[in-house]
Short mmCIF file of C-alpha atoms and ligand atoms in Angstrom, two decimals:
data_model
loop_
_atom_site.label_atom_id
_atom_site.label_comp_id
_atom_site.label_asym_id
_atom_site.label_seq_id
_atom_site.Cartn_x
_atom_site.Cartn_y
_atom_site.Cartn_z
CA MET A 229 29.20 15.98 8.36
CA SER A 230 30.28 12.39 8.59
CA ALA A 231 32.18 12.32 11.89
CA VAL A 232 29.91 9.94 13.78
CA VAL A 233 28.34 8.09 10.88
CA ALA A 234 31.72 6.79 9.80
CA GLU A 235 32.17 5.20 13.23
CA GLN A 236 29.18 2.92 12.96
CA GLY A 237 31.03 -0.21 12.01
CA SER A 238 33.84 0.24 14.50
CA THR A 239 33.94 -0.90 18.13
CA THR A 240 36.16 1.88 19.49
CA PRO A 241 34.33 5.08 18.71
CA SER A 242 36.11 8.38 19.15
CA THR A 243 34.54 11.57 20.42
CA PRO A 244 33.30 13.77 17.57
CA GLU A 245 35.18 17.00 17.23
CA ALA A 246 33.39 20.28 17.90
CA VAL A 247 32.25 21.88 14.67
CA ALA A 248 34.42 24.81 13.55
CA GLY A 249 32.95 28.10 12.39
CA LEU A 250 29.71 28.02 14.38
CA ARG A 251 28.29 31.45 15.16
CA PRO A 252 27.46 32.20 18.80
CA GLY A 253 23.92 31.20 19.70
CA ALA A 254 23.59 29.02 16.59
CA PHE A 255 21.52 26.55 18.63
CA GLY A 256 19.82 28.97 21.02
CA ASN A 257 19.68 27.72 24.61
CA ALA A 258 20.91 24.23 23.68
CA THR A 259 24.18 23.38 25.41
CA ALA A 260 25.20 19.91 24.20
CA LEU A 261 24.08 16.61 22.74
CA SER A 262 23.46 14.13 25.53
CA CYS A 263 23.26 10.33 25.31
CA ARG A 264 19.84 8.99 26.21
CA GLU A 265 21.41 5.76 27.48
CA CYS A 266 24.54 6.78 29.43
CA GLY A 267 24.29 10.57 29.74
CA HIS A 268 27.64 11.17 28.04
CA GLN A 269 27.71 14.61 26.40
CA VAL A 270 29.26 15.78 23.14
CA ALA A 271 29.41 19.18 21.46
CA LEU A 272 26.48 20.35 19.34
CA GLY A 273 27.03 19.20 15.76
CA PRO A 274 25.92 16.70 13.10
CA PHE A 275 26.13 13.75 15.47
CA TYR A 276 23.46 11.28 16.47
CA ALA A 277 25.18 8.31 18.13
CA CYS A 278 26.97 8.34 21.49
CA PRO A 279 30.74 7.86 21.13
CA GLU A 280 30.74 5.83 24.38
CA CYS A 281 27.84 3.42 23.88
CA PHE A 282 26.26 4.17 20.45
CA GLY A 283 23.04 5.25 22.23
CA PRO A 284 20.95 7.97 20.59
CA LEU A 285 21.95 11.57 21.29
CA GLU A 286 19.39 14.20 22.18
CA VAL A 287 19.60 17.95 22.66
CA ALA A 288 20.25 19.21 26.22
CA TYR A 289 19.51 22.80 27.28
CA ASP A 290 20.06 25.42 29.89
CA PHE A 291 16.71 27.18 29.76
CA PRO A 292 16.28 30.77 30.94
CA ALA A 293 13.08 31.72 32.75
CA VAL A 294 10.30 31.66 30.12
CA THR A 295 6.84 33.11 30.73
CA ARG A 296 3.46 32.38 29.17
CA GLU A 297 3.29 36.05 28.15
CA GLN A 298 6.59 35.90 26.25
CA ILE A 299 5.38 32.86 24.36
CA ALA A 300 1.95 34.34 23.64
CA ALA A 301 3.62 37.49 22.23
CA GLY A 302 5.48 35.37 19.65
CA PRO A 303 4.37 34.51 16.11
CA ALA A 304 1.50 32.10 15.36
CA ASN A 305 3.90 29.31 14.40
CA ILE A 306 6.44 27.06 16.15
CA TRP A 307 8.91 29.92 16.63
CA ARG A 308 6.78 31.23 19.50
CA TYR A 309 8.63 28.46 21.40
CA LYS A 310 12.07 29.24 19.96
CA ALA A 311 13.57 29.67 23.45
CA LEU A 312 12.82 25.97 24.00
CA LEU A 313 14.22 24.78 20.65
CA PRO A 314 17.80 24.36 19.31
CA VAL A 315 17.47 27.38 17.01
CA PRO A 316 18.99 30.89 17.05
CA THR A 317 17.02 33.85 18.41
CA ASP A 318 16.84 35.36 14.91
CA ILE A 319 15.29 32.20 13.41
CA GLU A 320 12.32 34.15 12.00
CA GLN A 321 14.70 36.05 9.68
CA SER A 322 15.72 32.88 7.80
CA PRO A 323 13.28 31.68 5.11
CA ASN A 324 11.39 28.59 6.27
CA THR A 325 7.86 27.25 5.95
CA GLU A 326 6.72 28.61 9.35
CA PRO A 327 4.75 25.55 10.44
CA GLY A 328 2.75 25.01 13.59
CA PHE A 329 0.13 26.63 15.79
CA THR A 330 -2.40 24.43 14.05
CA ARG A 331 -5.98 24.11 15.25
CA LEU A 332 -6.92 22.25 18.41
CA LEU A 333 -10.53 21.36 17.64
CA LYS A 334 -13.06 20.30 20.27
CA ALA A 335 -14.43 17.10 18.76
CA ASP A 336 -17.86 16.82 20.39
CA ASN A 337 -19.44 14.69 17.66
CA LEU A 338 -16.68 12.10 17.69
CA ALA A 339 -16.69 12.19 21.50
CA ARG A 340 -20.44 11.48 21.56
CA GLU A 341 -20.03 8.69 19.01
CA LEU A 342 -17.37 6.95 21.13
CA GLY A 343 -18.80 7.80 24.56
CA LEU A 344 -16.10 10.23 25.65
CA THR A 345 -16.73 13.30 27.80
CA ASN A 346 -14.13 15.71 26.38
CA LEU A 347 -12.14 15.09 23.22
CA TRP A 348 -9.95 17.35 21.08
CA VAL A 349 -8.23 16.79 17.73
CA LYS A 350 -4.86 18.48 17.26
CA ASP A 351 -5.11 18.93 13.49
CA ASP A 352 -1.65 19.01 11.93
CA SER A 353 -3.02 18.34 8.44
CA THR A 354 -3.09 22.13 7.97
CA ASN A 355 0.69 22.57 8.13
CA PRO A 356 2.38 23.97 4.98
CA THR A 357 2.88 20.56 3.35
CA ASN A 358 -0.06 18.98 5.19
CA SER A 359 1.64 16.88 7.82
CA PHE A 360 3.36 17.31 11.18
CA LYS A 361 6.71 16.74 9.43
CA ASP A 362 6.95 20.48 8.64
CA ARG A 363 7.67 21.04 12.35
CA VAL A 364 10.64 18.70 12.56
CA VAL A 365 11.99 19.78 9.20
CA ALA A 366 11.96 23.46 10.19
CA CYS A 367 14.24 22.63 13.14
CA ALA A 368 16.47 20.38 11.01
CA LEU A 369 16.73 23.12 8.39
CA SER A 370 17.94 25.58 11.00
CA ALA A 371 20.61 23.11 12.12
CA ALA A 372 21.64 22.39 8.52
CA ARG A 373 22.00 26.11 7.89
CA GLU A 374 24.03 26.75 11.06
CA LEU A 375 26.27 23.76 10.23
CA HIS A 376 26.83 25.12 6.69
CA ALA A 377 25.42 21.99 5.04
CA LYS A 378 25.45 21.97 1.24
CA VAL A 379 22.63 19.47 0.78
CA PHE A 380 19.40 18.99 2.71
CA ALA A 381 18.27 15.37 2.42
CA CYS A 382 16.15 12.57 3.91
CA PRO A 383 14.99 9.00 3.60
CA SER A 384 11.21 9.17 3.86
CA THR A 385 7.93 7.29 4.02
CA GLY A 386 6.46 10.22 2.10
CA ASN A 387 5.48 13.15 4.25
CA LEU A 388 9.04 13.88 5.29
CA ALA A 389 10.12 14.05 1.65
CA ASN A 390 7.31 16.55 0.99
CA ALA A 391 8.37 18.73 3.91
CA VAL A 392 12.11 18.58 3.15
CA ALA A 393 11.63 19.35 -0.53
CA ALA A 394 9.38 22.34 0.20
CA ALA A 395 11.53 23.75 3.01
CA GLY A 396 14.69 23.36 0.92
CA ALA A 397 13.06 25.18 -1.98
CA ARG A 398 12.03 28.07 0.24
CA ALA A 399 15.45 28.23 1.90
CA GLY A 400 17.27 28.05 -1.43
CA ILE A 401 19.30 24.99 -0.42
CA LYS A 402 19.77 21.92 -2.64
CA THR A 403 17.55 19.01 -1.59
CA VAL A 404 17.77 15.29 -2.37
CA VAL A 405 14.96 13.10 -1.05
CA PHE A 406 14.82 9.31 -1.03
CA ILE A 407 11.56 7.32 -0.98
CA PRO A 408 10.47 3.69 -1.41
CA ALA A 409 9.56 3.25 -5.10
CA ASP A 410 6.09 1.87 -4.24
CA LEU A 411 5.03 5.04 -2.38
CA GLU A 412 1.55 6.50 -2.99
CA LYS A 413 1.55 8.62 -6.16
CA PRO A 414 0.23 11.80 -4.47
CA LYS A 415 3.14 11.76 -2.04
CA GLN A 416 5.60 11.33 -4.90
CA VAL A 417 4.08 14.27 -6.77
CA ASN A 418 3.97 16.35 -3.59
CA SER A 419 7.75 16.04 -3.39
CA ALA A 420 8.62 16.23 -7.06
CA VAL A 421 6.89 19.58 -7.52
CA TYR A 422 9.44 21.15 -5.16
CA THR A 423 12.62 19.34 -6.23
CA ASP A 424 14.06 17.65 -9.29
CA SER A 425 16.13 15.39 -7.01
CA LEU A 426 13.55 12.85 -5.86
CA VAL A 427 15.13 9.38 -5.75
CA ALA A 428 12.82 6.33 -5.76
CA VAL A 429 14.54 3.28 -4.25
CA ASN A 430 13.52 -0.30 -4.97
CA GLY A 431 13.01 -1.40 -1.38
CA ASN A 432 11.02 -0.60 1.76
CA TYR A 433 11.62 2.32 4.12
CA ASP A 434 14.16 0.43 6.18
CA ASP A 435 16.19 -0.19 3.01
CA VAL A 436 15.97 3.49 2.08
CA ASN A 437 17.05 4.46 5.59
CA ARG A 438 20.09 2.18 5.44
CA LEU A 439 21.10 3.69 2.11
CA ALA A 440 20.78 7.21 3.57
CA SER A 441 23.06 6.31 6.50
CA GLU A 442 25.62 5.03 4.03
CA ILE A 443 25.48 8.20 1.93
CA ALA A 444 25.69 10.37 5.06
CA GLY A 445 28.88 8.52 5.97
CA GLU A 446 30.43 8.93 2.53
CA GLU A 447 29.45 12.43 1.43
CA GLU A 448 30.69 15.66 3.03
CA GLY A 449 28.22 18.40 3.89
CA TRP A 450 24.98 16.47 3.62
CA ALA A 451 22.44 17.13 6.36
CA PHE A 452 20.09 14.15 6.46
CA VAL A 453 17.27 15.51 8.59
CA ASN A 454 16.44 12.22 10.32
CA VAL A 455 19.94 10.71 10.29
CA ASN A 456 22.92 12.92 11.15
CA VAL A 457 20.91 15.95 12.32
CA ARG A 458 18.19 13.78 13.86
CA PRO A 459 18.64 15.20 17.39
CA PHE A 460 17.74 18.68 16.10
CA TYR A 461 14.97 17.35 13.86
CA ALA A 462 13.37 15.42 16.69
CA GLU A 463 13.09 18.52 18.91
CA GLY A 464 10.57 20.00 16.45
CA SER A 465 7.96 17.50 17.63
CA LYS A 466 8.04 19.07 21.10
CA THR A 467 6.04 21.96 19.68
CA LEU A 468 3.01 19.66 19.36
CA GLY A 469 3.12 19.16 23.12
CA TYR A 470 3.64 22.86 23.84
CA GLU A 471 0.75 23.86 21.58
CA ILE A 472 -1.67 21.32 23.02
CA ALA A 473 -0.94 22.62 26.54
CA GLU A 474 -1.13 26.30 25.53
CA GLN A 475 -4.33 25.81 23.52
CA LEU A 476 -5.98 24.00 26.44
CA GLY A 477 -5.35 27.17 28.48
CA TRP A 478 -1.90 26.22 29.77
CA ARG A 479 -2.76 22.84 31.18
CA LEU A 480 -1.82 19.29 30.28
CA PRO A 481 -4.46 16.91 28.91
CA ASP A 482 -5.16 13.73 30.89
CA GLN A 483 -4.68 11.42 27.89
CA VAL A 484 -3.06 11.78 24.45
CA VAL A 485 -3.15 9.31 21.54
CA ILE A 486 -0.19 9.64 19.15
CA PRO A 487 0.70 7.60 16.03
CA VAL A 488 4.02 5.78 16.13
CA ALA A 489 6.37 5.27 13.18
CA SER A 490 9.95 5.73 14.46
CA GLY A 491 8.41 6.81 17.79
CA SER A 492 10.18 10.15 17.80
CA GLN A 493 7.06 12.28 17.92
CA LEU A 494 5.57 10.42 20.88
CA THR A 495 8.76 10.68 22.93
CA LYS A 496 9.05 14.40 22.22
CA VAL A 497 5.48 15.20 23.23
CA ASP A 498 6.35 13.63 26.58
CA LYS A 499 9.59 15.64 26.73
CA ALA A 500 7.60 18.82 26.01
CA PHE A 501 5.13 18.11 28.83
CA GLN A 502 8.03 17.47 31.23
CA GLU A 503 9.75 20.71 30.21
CA LEU A 504 6.55 22.75 30.68
CA ILE A 505 6.23 21.32 34.19
CA THR A 506 9.89 22.03 35.01
CA LEU A 507 9.59 25.59 33.71
CA GLY A 508 6.45 26.15 35.81
CA LEU A 509 4.38 26.90 32.70
CA VAL A 510 1.79 24.23 33.57
CA GLU A 511 0.71 22.53 36.77
CA ASP A 512 2.39 19.19 37.47
CA LYS A 513 -0.23 16.48 37.05
CA PRO A 514 -0.38 12.89 35.82
CA TYR A 515 -1.05 12.26 32.13
CA ARG A 516 -1.20 9.08 30.05
CA ILE A 517 0.39 8.69 26.64
CA PHE A 518 -0.95 6.12 24.16
CA GLY A 519 0.79 4.98 20.96
CA ALA A 520 -1.09 3.98 17.80
CA GLN A 521 0.17 1.60 15.12
CA ALA A 522 -1.31 -0.31 12.18
CA THR A 523 -1.35 -4.07 12.79
CA GLY A 524 0.59 -4.62 9.55
CA CYS A 525 3.52 -2.75 11.09
CA SER A 526 3.11 -2.95 14.85
CA PRO A 527 6.47 -3.90 16.39
CA VAL A 528 6.04 -1.49 19.31
CA SER A 529 2.45 -2.51 20.02
CA ALA A 530 3.48 -6.18 19.92
CA ALA A 531 6.31 -5.55 22.39
CA PHE A 532 3.98 -3.60 24.68
CA LYS A 533 1.40 -6.38 24.74
CA ASP A 534 4.04 -9.08 25.28
CA GLY A 535 5.65 -7.15 28.12
CA HIS A 536 8.98 -7.04 26.27
CA GLN A 537 11.68 -4.46 26.92
CA VAL A 538 12.99 -4.65 23.34
CA VAL A 539 11.28 -4.13 19.98
CA ARG A 540 11.64 -6.94 17.43
CA PRO A 541 11.86 -5.52 13.86
CA VAL A 542 9.13 -6.53 11.41
CA ARG A 543 8.58 -6.35 7.65
CA PRO A 544 5.79 -3.77 7.14
CA ASN A 545 2.61 -4.67 5.28
CA THR A 546 -0.06 -2.01 5.76
CA ILE A 547 -1.85 0.80 3.93
CA ALA A 548 -0.58 3.16 6.66
CA LYS A 549 2.66 3.75 4.77
CA SER A 550 3.62 6.89 6.67
CA LEU A 551 3.79 4.71 9.80
CA ALA A 552 5.48 1.74 8.08
CA ILE A 553 8.82 1.67 9.87
CA GLY A 554 9.62 -1.92 10.76
CA ASN A 555 12.67 -1.11 12.87
CA PRO A 556 11.66 1.99 14.86
CA ALA A 557 14.63 3.95 16.26
CA ASP A 558 12.73 5.20 19.31
CA GLY A 559 10.54 2.15 19.87
CA VAL A 560 11.98 1.23 23.27
CA TYR A 561 11.51 4.79 24.53
CA VAL A 562 7.88 4.67 23.41
CA LEU A 563 7.47 1.50 25.50
CA ASP A 564 9.07 3.21 28.50
CA ILE A 565 6.88 6.31 28.27
CA CYS A 566 3.60 4.49 27.66
CA ARG A 567 4.34 2.17 30.61
CA ARG A 568 5.57 4.95 32.92
CA THR A 569 2.54 7.16 32.29
CA GLY A 570 -0.03 4.36 32.53
CA GLY A 571 -0.89 4.49 28.84
CA ALA A 572 -0.62 1.72 26.24
CA VAL A 573 0.38 0.96 22.66
CA GLU A 574 -2.42 -0.49 20.53
CA ASP A 575 -2.85 -1.39 16.87
CA VAL A 576 -5.70 -1.67 14.36
CA THR A 577 -6.16 -3.54 11.07
CA ASP A 578 -6.17 -1.84 7.68
CA ASP A 579 -9.98 -2.13 7.57
CA GLU A 580 -10.14 -0.34 10.92
CA VAL A 581 -7.74 2.30 9.56
CA ARG A 582 -10.19 2.96 6.69
CA GLU A 583 -13.10 3.06 9.15
CA GLY A 584 -11.12 5.50 11.28
CA ILE A 585 -10.63 7.83 8.30
CA LEU A 586 -14.38 7.83 7.57
CA LEU A 587 -15.30 8.15 11.26
CA LEU A 588 -13.22 11.32 11.68
CA ALA A 589 -14.42 12.75 8.37
CA ARG A 590 -18.12 12.15 9.06
CA THR A 591 -18.11 13.28 12.68
CA GLU A 592 -15.72 16.23 12.56
CA GLY A 593 -15.23 17.22 8.92
CA ILE A 594 -11.54 16.37 9.03
CA PHE A 595 -10.12 14.30 6.17
CA THR A 596 -7.09 12.53 7.58
CA GLU A 597 -4.60 10.22 5.89
CA THR A 598 -4.03 6.60 6.89
CA ALA A 599 -1.91 7.64 9.91
CA GLY A 600 -4.86 9.62 11.31
CA GLY A 601 -7.19 6.74 10.47
CA THR A 602 -4.87 4.58 12.56
CA THR A 603 -4.96 7.03 15.47
CA THR A 604 -8.75 7.41 15.33
CA GLY A 605 -9.19 3.64 15.03
CA VAL A 606 -6.90 3.07 18.00
CA LEU A 607 -8.78 5.68 20.05
CA LYS A 608 -12.00 3.74 19.42
CA LYS A 609 -10.34 0.44 20.33
CA LEU A 610 -8.79 1.88 23.50
CA VAL A 611 -12.23 3.07 24.65
CA GLU A 612 -13.92 -0.22 23.75
CA THR A 613 -11.29 -2.27 25.57
CA GLY A 614 -11.35 -0.03 28.63
CA GLN A 615 -7.70 0.97 28.33
CA LEU A 616 -8.57 4.65 27.98
CA ASP A 617 -10.77 6.43 30.53
CA PRO A 618 -13.67 8.05 28.64
CA THR A 619 -14.32 10.54 31.47
CA LEU A 620 -10.85 12.10 31.24
CA ASP A 621 -9.81 14.95 28.91
CA THR A 622 -8.36 13.33 25.80
CA VAL A 623 -6.44 14.68 22.79
CA ILE A 624 -5.69 12.78 19.57
CA ILE A 625 -3.13 14.03 17.09
CA ASN A 626 -4.09 14.08 13.42
CA THR A 627 -0.66 14.11 11.79
CA GLY A 628 -1.54 14.15 8.08
CA MET A 629 -3.94 14.92 5.24
CA GLY A 630 -6.36 12.56 3.50
CA LEU A 631 -5.80 13.94 -0.01
CA LYS A 632 -2.36 12.30 0.06
CA THR A 633 -3.80 8.80 0.57
CA LEU A 634 -7.01 8.99 -1.49
CA ASP A 635 -6.66 5.39 -2.64
CA ALA A 636 -7.15 4.14 0.91
CA VAL A 637 -10.85 5.10 0.85
CA ALA A 638 -11.51 5.68 -2.85
CA ASP A 639 -13.33 2.34 -3.17
CA SER A 640 -15.28 2.78 0.09
CA VAL A 641 -17.04 6.04 -0.81
CA GLY A 642 -18.55 7.64 -3.90
CA PRO A 643 -21.73 9.04 -5.38
CA ALA A 644 -24.96 7.81 -3.77
CA ALA A 645 -26.52 7.94 -7.24
CA THR A 646 -25.66 8.93 -10.80
CA ILE A 647 -28.69 10.53 -12.46
CA ASP A 648 -29.88 12.49 -15.47
CA PRO A 649 -30.28 16.23 -14.77
CA SER A 650 -34.01 16.10 -14.07
CA TYR A 651 -36.03 16.68 -10.89
CA ALA A 652 -37.88 13.40 -11.40
CA ALA A 653 -34.60 11.50 -11.56
CA PHE A 654 -33.47 13.15 -8.35
CA THR A 655 -36.64 12.40 -6.40
CA ALA A 656 -36.37 8.79 -7.56
CA THR A 657 -33.12 8.47 -5.59
CA GLY A 658 -34.93 8.96 -2.30
CA LEU A 659 -32.47 11.69 -1.25
CA ALA A 660 -35.02 14.53 -1.28
C1 PLP B 854 6.22 10.47 10.17
C2 PLP B 854 4.79 10.43 10.53
C3 PLP B 854 4.35 9.99 11.80
C4 PLP B 854 5.21 9.39 12.88
O1 PLP B 854 6.40 9.96 13.13
P1 PLP B 854 7.52 9.36 14.10
O2 PLP B 854 8.00 10.57 14.81
O3 PLP B 854 8.55 8.77 13.20
O4 PLP B 854 6.92 8.33 15.01
C5 PLP B 854 2.99 10.09 12.07
N1 PLP B 854 2.11 10.53 11.17
C6 PLP B 854 2.49 10.95 9.94
C7 PLP B 854 1.43 11.41 9.00
C8 PLP B 854 3.84 10.92 9.59
O5 PLP B 854 4.18 11.34 8.37
ZN1 ZN B 855 26.05 6.70 25.65
#
C-alpha cells in the first residue's frame, strides 16, 4: 500500500498503478481519485497525493439518480447514503460499527441564551465510540477491506484511535493505533480496551503523523485511515451534511458552525451540501460555513483574520486536544470555503472552551468534550461580534463526548454542599 507514500521525497513522481484484485463495485459509484489542485485523476487505490503536483486526492463519482425515498428507506445509519459514498452496495453485510443518523436537536434554550431565532445541535457524541470519527473510520474500513489491507492503523489525537480500535475489533482486522503520549487518560483507555496495539509516542500529534507516514511508506499492506486511505476516510464526513439536510426536512441550513482540526470535516460538509444540490435533493440556496478553533491551536483562524491564502503551522497548546493539529492538511480549503460562503473562522481561549462546555450542558443537557466547548464558545463569539446572523437558521456540530475530557471541567464544577444525612443539614444549605 506504499505506492504513493514512497514518492514523497522525490521530485519526479510516477503515476500509481491500479490495484490488482479489486472486485467490481468495490468503491460503489466512485470512479477515480481526483487531484483537488490540478484535476489530474488516478485509479482508486491507497493513494492520497497527486502524482503530477502532490496535491491532495479526493474521491470522484458518477452518481446515478438518487431519490429522497430511496435514502429514507435505508438503515438508520450512514449506509442510508451508501450510493453517495465510496463503498460497495453490500456494505451492510460487512461487520462495522454502523455509525451515524445521530440526533439533530432543536436547541431552544441555548438559542434564547445567545439571542438566536432557530438553533439546532447535531449531536455526534452518541456515535458508537462517542465522536464523529466513527463515520470516517467506517468508510476507511470499507476501503481497507476492499484493498485487502492486513493492518488497520492511524495516528490520532484520541477520538480517531478509539474509533479505529473499535471498528477493527468488530471487523476482525488487526489494528495498531498511534497517539501522543500526553493524551487524556480516558481517551487512552477508550482505545486500549479494544486493542493491545496502542502505541504512545513521545511527541505531539504532528510528530505522530509524520511517524505514521513513514511507516505507511515502509510497511506493505497497512491502511492508515487518515494517511494512505485518507480520500476514502474523508468522504465519511459528508454524511454529517446529508443528515443535517435530511433531518431539517430536506433543506440546507443557513449557517453551520464546525470545529476544525485538519479541516477535513468542514470541507466535506460543504461537499455534501453541493452534492445534494446537484442531485436535486435540496433546493439550491446560499449557506454560510463557519470554522471553530481553540486559540492555542488556531492556524486557520489566524490565516482567515489576516487575509492570508496559506496556513502557517503552529505548535499546539490548548486543552482542546482533539483539535490540536498545528499543520492542518485541509486548512487552505477551509479558508476557501469559509470565504466563498460568507462565513468565517474564529477561535476561543481555553477558558471560553470550558465555559462553552458548561453552557451547552446547562442549556441543553448535552455534555460535550473540549471540541464541542470550542464550537459552542465560537458560536457565542460569532453572535457577539456580529459575524453570524442570529435571525438565520443555524446548526452547530457537537463532534464528541464530555466523559472523555472530564479533566477540562472537573475543577469548575462539583457538589454545591457536602452534608451529613439529616434534613436539618440539608435545609441549612439553602437548596430547599
Ligand atoms: C477529529 C475531530 C474533529 C475535527 O476533525 P477534522 O476533520 O480533522 O477537522 C472535531 N471534533 C472532534 C471531537 C474530533 O475528534
Ligand atoms: Zn495535481
